[in-house]
Amino acid sequence: MSNPESVIQAAPRIAVLVPCYNEEASIEAVVRDFKAALPTATIYVYDNNSKDRTSEIARAAGAVVRREPLQGKGHVVRRMFADIEADIYVMVDGDDTYHAPSAPALVARLLDEKLDMVNGARVTDWENYRAGHRLGNVMLTTLVTMVFGKRTDDLLSGYRVFSRRFVKSFPVLAGGFEIETELVVHALEMNMPLGEVETPYKDRAPGSVSKLSTFRDGFRILWMIGKLIKEERPLQSFGLVALVLALLSIIIAVPLFITYYQTGLVPRFPTAVLATGLGLLSFLSMTCGLILDTVTRGRREMKRLRYLDIAAPDFDSAFLKK
């Protein structure tokens, strides 16, 4: 594959992507504020089976409104990434908690430094951020940092800017709020150039209710992190299981060897079978890890080739100051 030569243009096509579910209290402000912050952008609102007037209000405010029937933010993001053609993608929630005037700074950072993703790290007063969400964000961000490396301070931010080559090379698999985790881990595993800009974060508008469940969605995100660790770090994952099984086998077998050394007999035959079985499972787990590590490397190479087949962002951010 050859990387097509990029052509510098004065102003890129910018799409603002707004996944929505029952956000009639805030969607008008979101569309209005982002139209003001990014006058050349097209605002896309994807209605995810709202039971209120979200679609009508968004359309009246000047947004392009589309519908995604599969429930869950991950399904909406998959549809948006597949359908919309643009050079720069700004993704933001429809709850009017993110700072629209920060959008030009995020876009400029992506263009000036030729990045593939810029994360809007939330800066907020404690009262604007539910304690359970805050604690969960810190814990999950720390876990991802320990495994995949530290490139962001706000794993679960819903405010991000992407290049076209990120969007069109990202195989969305998540169905719900765990999509943010998948986005970050994909970028880390592909060693993409990333950036982060601090942005103000405010409380929801009156009448707007959070759709994120602290415990249910928190466990779903944790489960997604576990699956990503297994899929992207199979040697470490299965190697850890192999180590635990090997240690259990040794602990169980040591008394048997002592008894055999003293008497020449193995009186606890079922225990000997258990120790042997655990040892075999340990070797089997390590073998699986080695094989899957090779498969993962091949998958990563194919994703990298697809990523390189799309031109890097090559625009001048001066149009943002006009």
GROMACS .gro file of C-alpha atoms in nm:
model
  322
    1MET     CA    1   0.000   0.000   0.000
    2SER     CA    2   0.114   0.350  -0.070
    3ASN     CA    3   0.047   0.648   0.146
    4PRO     CA    4  -0.131   0.904  -0.076
    5GLU     CA    5   0.033   1.243  -0.091
    6SER     CA    6  -0.157   1.499   0.114
    7VAL     CA    7  -0.253   1.836  -0.027
    8ILE     CA    8  -0.254   2.142   0.198
    9GLN     CA    9  -0.593   2.310   0.197
   10ALA     CA   10  -0.694   2.640   0.354
   11ALA     CA   11  -0.980   2.499   0.560
   12PRO     CA   12  -1.053   2.135   0.639
   13ARG     CA   13  -1.398   1.983   0.656
   14ILE     CA   14  -1.495   1.973   1.023
   15ALA     CA   15  -1.774   1.754   1.158
   16VAL     CA   16  -1.903   1.793   1.513
   17LEU     CA   17  -2.047   1.459   1.624
   18VAL     CA   18  -2.308   1.466   1.901
   19PRO     CA   19  -2.451   1.131   2.020
   20CYS     CA   20  -2.781   1.199   2.200
   21TYR     CA   21  -3.038   1.023   2.413
   22ASN     CA   22  -3.314   1.231   2.574
   23GLU     CA   23  -3.124   1.561   2.576
   24GLU     CA   24  -3.401   1.807   2.485
   25ALA     CA   25  -3.305   2.028   2.780
   26SER     CA   26  -2.951   2.089   2.654
   27ILE     CA   27  -2.915   2.001   2.285
   28GLU     CA   28  -3.011   2.346   2.156
   29ALA     CA   29  -2.733   2.509   2.359
   30VAL     CA   30  -2.482   2.249   2.240
   31VAL     CA   31  -2.563   2.303   1.871
   32ARG     CA   32  -2.570   2.682   1.910
   33ASP     CA   33  -2.242   2.701   2.103
   34PHE     CA   34  -2.049   2.474   1.866
   35LYS     CA   35  -2.180   2.657   1.560
   36ALA     CA   36  -2.045   2.976   1.718
   37ALA     CA   37  -1.711   2.819   1.814
   38LEU     CA   38  -1.658   2.644   1.479
   39PRO     CA   39  -1.856   2.842   1.217
   40THR     CA   40  -1.736   2.627   0.923
   41ALA     CA   41  -1.825   2.296   1.090
   42THR     CA   42  -2.129   2.080   1.022
   43ILE     CA   43  -2.307   1.970   1.340
   44TYR     CA   44  -2.437   1.612   1.332
   45VAL     CA   45  -2.677   1.501   1.603
   46TYR     CA   46  -2.743   1.126   1.617
   47ASP     CA   47  -3.061   1.048   1.807
   48ASN     CA   48  -3.033   0.715   1.990
   49ASN     CA   49  -3.406   0.637   2.036
   50SER     CA   50  -3.489   0.948   2.240
   51LYS     CA   51  -3.837   0.961   2.392
   52ASP     CA   52  -3.843   1.343   2.401
   53ARG     CA   53  -3.805   1.626   2.147
   54THR     CA   54  -3.425   1.599   2.108
   55SER     CA   55  -3.441   1.555   1.729
   56GLU     CA   56  -3.687   1.836   1.668
   57ILE     CA   57  -3.495   2.086   1.881
   58ALA     CA   58  -3.158   1.991   1.728
   59ARG     CA   59  -3.294   2.024   1.375
   60ALA     CA   60  -3.449   2.360   1.452
   61ALA     CA   61  -3.114   2.477   1.595
   62GLY     CA   62  -2.941   2.400   1.264
   63ALA     CA   63  -2.798   2.051   1.315
   64VAL     CA   64  -2.808   1.762   1.070
   65VAL     CA   65  -3.014   1.504   1.258
   66ARG     CA   66  -2.986   1.129   1.201
   67ARG     CA   67  -3.105   0.825   1.392
   68GLU     CA   68  -2.932   0.515   1.526
   69PRO     CA   69  -3.177   0.245   1.649
   70LEU     CA   70  -2.919   0.025   1.827
   71GLN     CA   71  -2.915   0.148   2.185
   72GLY     CA   72  -2.579   0.247   2.333
   73LYS     CA   73  -2.319   0.515   2.278
   74GLY     CA   74  -2.074   0.271   2.119
   75HIS     CA   75  -2.330   0.182   1.850
   76VAL     CA   76  -2.388   0.552   1.780
   77VAL     CA   77  -2.014   0.623   1.748
   78ARG     CA   78  -1.973   0.326   1.512
   79ARG     CA   79  -2.249   0.462   1.290
   80MET     CA   80  -2.114   0.819   1.295
   81PHE     CA   81  -1.760   0.710   1.210
   82ALA     CA   82  -1.888   0.498   0.922
   83ASP     CA   83  -2.133   0.749   0.774
   84ILE     CA   84  -1.968   1.089   0.803
   85GLU     CA   85  -1.692   1.208   0.571
   86ALA     CA   86  -1.473   1.487   0.706
   87ASP     CA   87  -1.109   1.581   0.767
   88ILE     CA   88  -1.148   1.661   1.137
   89TYR     CA   89  -1.401   1.510   1.377
   90VAL     CA   90  -1.502   1.676   1.703
   91MET     CA   91  -1.695   1.439   1.929
   92VAL     CA   92  -1.889   1.581   2.224
   93ASP     CA   93  -2.179   1.470   2.443
   94GLY     CA   94  -2.516   1.639   2.405
   95ASP     CA   95  -2.556   1.725   2.774
   96ASP     CA   96  -2.400   2.075   2.750
   97THR     CA   97  -2.134   1.998   3.013
   98TYR     CA   98  -1.836   2.052   2.782
   99HIS     CA   99  -1.687   2.389   2.691
  100ALA     CA  100  -1.760   2.468   2.326
  101PRO     CA  101  -1.523   2.772   2.310
  102SER     CA  102  -1.234   2.528   2.375
  103ALA     CA  103  -1.302   2.347   2.046
  104PRO     CA  104  -1.081   2.576   1.831
  105ALA     CA  105  -0.789   2.517   2.069
  106LEU     CA  106  -0.836   2.139   2.045
  107VAL     CA  107  -0.857   2.153   1.664
  108ALA     CA  108  -0.556   2.386   1.640
  109ARG     CA  109  -0.350   2.150   1.861
  110LEU     CA  110  -0.436   1.857   1.634
  111LEU     CA  111  -0.346   2.049   1.317
  112ASP     CA  112  -0.035   2.229   1.439
  113GLU     CA  113   0.124   1.916   1.586
  114LYS     CA  114  -0.011   1.673   1.323
  115LEU     CA  115  -0.186   1.462   1.588
  116ASP     CA  116  -0.450   1.192   1.549
  117MET     CA  117  -0.642   1.252   1.871
  118VAL     CA  118  -0.667   1.541   2.117
  119ASN     CA  119  -0.841   1.465   2.444
  120GLY     CA  120  -1.039   1.733   2.628
  121ALA     CA  121  -0.935   1.672   2.989
  122ARG     CA  122  -1.207   1.798   3.222
  123VAL     CA  123  -1.126   2.066   3.481
  124THR     CA  124  -1.413   2.112   3.723
  125ASP     CA  125  -1.526   2.201   4.071
  126TRP     CA  126  -1.599   1.889   4.274
  127GLU     CA  127  -1.972   1.965   4.298
  128ASN     CA  128  -2.007   1.943   3.919
  129TYR     CA  129  -1.878   1.587   3.908
  130ARG     CA  130  -2.050   1.300   4.088
  131ALA     CA  131  -1.822   1.142   4.348
  132GLY     CA  132  -1.874   0.789   4.213
  133HIS     CA  133  -1.795   0.898   3.857
  134ARG     CA  134  -1.487   1.087   3.974
  135LEU     CA  135  -1.351   0.792   4.173
  136GLY     CA  136  -1.427   0.547   3.892
  137ASN     CA  137  -1.254   0.770   3.637
  138VAL     CA  138  -0.940   0.790   3.849
  139MET     CA  139  -0.932   0.414   3.912
  140LEU     CA  140  -0.995   0.315   3.551
  141THR     CA  141  -0.749   0.572   3.415
  142THR     CA  142  -0.485   0.440   3.657
  143LEU     CA  143  -0.550   0.081   3.548
  144VAL     CA  144  -0.518   0.164   3.177
  145THR     CA  145  -0.204   0.368   3.251
  146MET     CA  146  -0.042   0.075   3.432
  147VAL     CA  147  -0.102  -0.163   3.142
  148PHE     CA  148  -0.087   0.049   2.826
  149GLY     CA  149   0.111   0.357   2.931
  150LYS     CA  150   0.030   0.709   3.047
  151ARG     CA  151  -0.082   0.940   2.766
  152THR     CA  152  -0.399   1.090   2.917
  153ASP     CA  153  -0.525   1.212   3.254
  154ASP     CA  154  -0.895   1.172   3.171
  155LEU     CA  155  -0.975   0.834   3.021
  156LEU     CA  156  -1.352   0.879   3.016
  157SER     CA  157  -1.381   1.228   2.871
  158GLY     CA  158  -1.652   1.255   2.606
  159TYR     CA  159  -1.483   1.556   2.441
  160ARG     CA  160  -1.227   1.460   2.176
  161VAL     CA  161  -1.097   1.570   1.838
  162PHE     CA  162  -0.986   1.309   1.581
  163SER     CA  163  -0.808   1.308   1.250
  164ARG     CA  164  -0.967   1.135   0.954
  165ARG     CA  165  -0.709   0.856   0.959
  166PHE     CA  166  -0.796   0.777   1.321
  167VAL     CA  167  -1.169   0.759   1.253
  168LYS     CA  168  -1.142   0.555   0.935
  169SER     CA  169  -0.892   0.304   1.077
  170PHE     CA  170  -1.068   0.247   1.410
  171PRO     CA  171  -1.273  -0.077   1.431
  172VAL     CA  172  -1.541   0.017   1.685
  173LEU     CA  173  -1.640  -0.289   1.888
  174ALA     CA  174  -1.790  -0.142   2.206
  175GLY     CA  175  -2.165  -0.095   2.235
  176GLY     CA  176  -2.199   0.139   2.533
  177PHE     CA  177  -2.012   0.394   2.741
  178GLU     CA  178  -1.699   0.178   2.731
  179ILE     CA  179  -1.634   0.329   2.386
  180GLU     CA  180  -1.411   0.599   2.543
  181THR     CA  181  -1.184   0.330   2.687
  182GLU     CA  182  -1.164   0.154   2.351
  183LEU     CA  183  -1.076   0.481   2.176
  184VAL     CA  184  -0.784   0.550   2.410
  185VAL     CA  185  -0.648   0.194   2.411
  186HIS     CA  186  -0.664   0.180   2.030
  187ALA     CA  187  -0.458   0.500   2.007
  188LEU     CA  188  -0.206   0.375   2.264
  189GLU     CA  189  -0.164   0.036   2.098
  190MET     CA  190  -0.113   0.197   1.757
  191ASN     CA  191   0.138   0.445   1.902
  192MET     CA  192  -0.057   0.730   1.747
  193PRO     CA  193   0.050   1.090   1.815
  194LEU     CA  194  -0.184   1.214   2.089
  195GLY     CA  195  -0.239   1.538   2.275
  196GLU     CA  196  -0.448   1.664   2.564
  197VAL     CA  197  -0.595   2.006   2.637
  198GLU     CA  198  -0.760   2.100   2.966
  199THR     CA  199  -1.116   2.224   2.922
  200PRO     CA  200  -1.372   2.357   3.171
  201TYR     CA  201  -1.646   2.116   3.271
  202LYS     CA  202  -1.980   2.232   3.407
  203ASP     CA  203  -2.293   2.086   3.559
  204ARG     CA  204  -2.582   1.966   3.345
  205ALA     CA  205  -2.861   2.197   3.243
  206PRO     CA  206  -3.177   2.185   3.458
  207GLY     CA  207  -3.395   1.895   3.345
  208SER     CA  208  -3.103   1.701   3.197
  209VAL     CA  209  -3.024   1.366   3.360
  210SER     CA  210  -2.703   1.162   3.332
  211LYS     CA  211  -2.742   0.834   3.143
  212LEU     CA  212  -2.422   0.692   3.293
  213SER     CA  213  -2.479   0.444   3.577
  214THR     CA  214  -2.191   0.456   3.824
  215PHE     CA  215  -2.190   0.083   3.899
  216ARG     CA  216  -2.345  -0.083   3.592
  217ASP     CA  217  -2.147   0.117   3.337
  218GLY     CA  218  -1.842   0.121   3.563
  219PHE     CA  219  -1.836  -0.261   3.562
  220ARG     CA  220  -1.893  -0.262   3.184
  221ILE     CA  221  -1.593  -0.034   3.137
  222LEU     CA  222  -1.386  -0.251   3.372
  223TRP     CA  223  -1.493  -0.558   3.175
  224MET     CA  224  -1.392  -0.386   2.851
  225ILE     CA  225  -1.050  -0.303   2.996
  226GLY     CA  226  -1.010  -0.670   3.093
  227LYS     CA  227  -1.101  -0.784   2.741
  228LEU     CA  228  -0.863  -0.531   2.585
  229ILE     CA  229  -0.581  -0.648   2.813
  230LYS     CA  230  -0.649  -1.008   2.710
  231GLU     CA  231  -0.664  -0.920   2.341
  232GLU     CA  232  -0.380  -0.667   2.325
  233ARG     CA  233  -0.152  -0.818   2.592
  234PRO     CA  234  -0.218  -1.194   2.559
  235LEU     CA  235   0.131  -1.305   2.656
  236GLN     CA  236   0.121  -1.108   2.981
  237SER     CA  237  -0.239  -1.213   3.053
  238PHE     CA  238  -0.197  -1.584   2.993
  239GLY     CA  239   0.154  -1.571   3.139
  240LEU     CA  240   0.011  -1.441   3.467
  241VAL     CA  241  -0.245  -1.723   3.471
  242ALA     CA  242   0.034  -1.971   3.396
  243LEU     CA  243   0.241  -1.835   3.684
  244VAL     CA  244  -0.048  -1.863   3.932
  245LEU     CA  245  -0.124  -2.220   3.823
  246ALA     CA  246   0.243  -2.316   3.840
  247LEU     CA  247   0.273  -2.177   4.194
  248LEU     CA  248  -0.039  -2.365   4.306
  249SER     CA  249   0.096  -2.684   4.152
  250ILE     CA  250   0.428  -2.643   4.332
  251ILE     CA  251   0.263  -2.561   4.666
  252ILE     CA  252   0.044  -2.871   4.643
  253ALA     CA  253   0.327  -3.094   4.520
  254VAL     CA  254   0.594  -3.000   4.777
  255PRO     CA  255   0.439  -3.203   5.066
  256LEU     CA  256   0.401  -3.498   4.830
  257PHE     CA  257   0.770  -3.489   4.739
  258ILE     CA  258   0.865  -3.464   5.105
  259THR     CA  259   0.651  -3.768   5.190
  260TYR     CA  260   0.789  -3.959   4.893
  261TYR     CA  261   1.147  -3.875   4.992
  262GLN     CA  262   1.085  -3.996   5.349
  263THR     CA  263   0.880  -4.309   5.278
  264GLY     CA  264   0.909  -4.382   4.907
  265LEU     CA  265   0.529  -4.374   4.882
  266VAL     CA  266   0.267  -4.138   4.743
  267PRO     CA  267  -0.028  -4.189   4.980
  268ARG     CA  268  -0.237  -3.893   4.854
  269PHE     CA  269  -0.279  -3.997   4.495
  270PRO     CA  270  -0.569  -3.754   4.412
  271THR     CA  271  -0.352  -3.464   4.534
  272ALA     CA  272  -0.074  -3.580   4.305
  273VAL     CA  273  -0.317  -3.587   4.012
  274LEU     CA  274  -0.435  -3.234   4.100
  275ALA     CA  275  -0.078  -3.101   4.116
  276THR     CA  276   0.003  -3.263   3.781
  277GLY     CA  277  -0.313  -3.123   3.624
  278LEU     CA  278  -0.238  -2.771   3.745
  279GLY     CA  279   0.114  -2.799   3.606
  280LEU     CA  280  -0.017  -2.908   3.266
  281LEU     CA  281  -0.270  -2.625   3.265
  282SER     CA  282   0.011  -2.383   3.344
  283PHE     CA  283   0.211  -2.497   3.039
  284LEU     CA  284  -0.105  -2.489   2.826
  285SER     CA  285  -0.181  -2.132   2.934
  286MET     CA  286   0.171  -2.016   2.850
  287THR     CA  287   0.148  -2.185   2.509
  288CYS     CA  288  -0.183  -2.010   2.438
  289GLY     CA  289  -0.025  -1.678   2.535
  290LEU     CA  290   0.265  -1.729   2.297
  291ILE     CA  291   0.038  -1.823   2.007
  292LEU     CA  292  -0.210  -1.538   2.068
  293ASP     CA  293   0.076  -1.291   2.103
  294THR     CA  294   0.182  -1.376   1.748
  295VAL     CA  295  -0.177  -1.339   1.626
  296THR     CA  296  -0.209  -1.002   1.802
  297ARG     CA  297   0.110  -0.880   1.640
  298GLY     CA  298  -0.028  -0.971   1.298
  299ARG     CA  299  -0.355  -0.789   1.371
  300ARG     CA  300  -0.165  -0.483   1.489
  301GLU     CA  301   0.046  -0.481   1.171
  302MET     CA  302  -0.268  -0.496   0.953
  303LYS     CA  303  -0.431  -0.210   1.146
  304ARG     CA  304  -0.111  -0.010   1.116
  305LEU     CA  305  -0.100  -0.060   0.739
  306ARG     CA  306  -0.462   0.054   0.709
  307TYR     CA  307  -0.379   0.356   0.924
  308LEU     CA  308  -0.081   0.448   0.705
  309ASP     CA  309  -0.293   0.418   0.391
  310ILE     CA  310  -0.486   0.732   0.496
  311ALA     CA  311  -0.323   1.074   0.460
  312ALA     CA  312  -0.213   1.254   0.774
  313PRO     CA  313  -0.388   1.582   0.863
  314ASP     CA  314  -0.211   1.855   0.666
  315PHE     CA  315  -0.398   2.180   0.711
  316ASP     CA  316  -0.319   2.529   0.836
  317SER     CA  317  -0.490   2.619   1.164
  318ALA     CA  318  -0.490   2.988   1.066
  319PHE     CA  319  -0.848   2.952   0.939
  320LEU     CA  320  -0.961   2.924   1.303
  321LYS     CA  321  -0.854   3.284   1.367
  322LYS     CA  322  -1.048   3.433   1.076
   0.00000   0.00000   0.00000
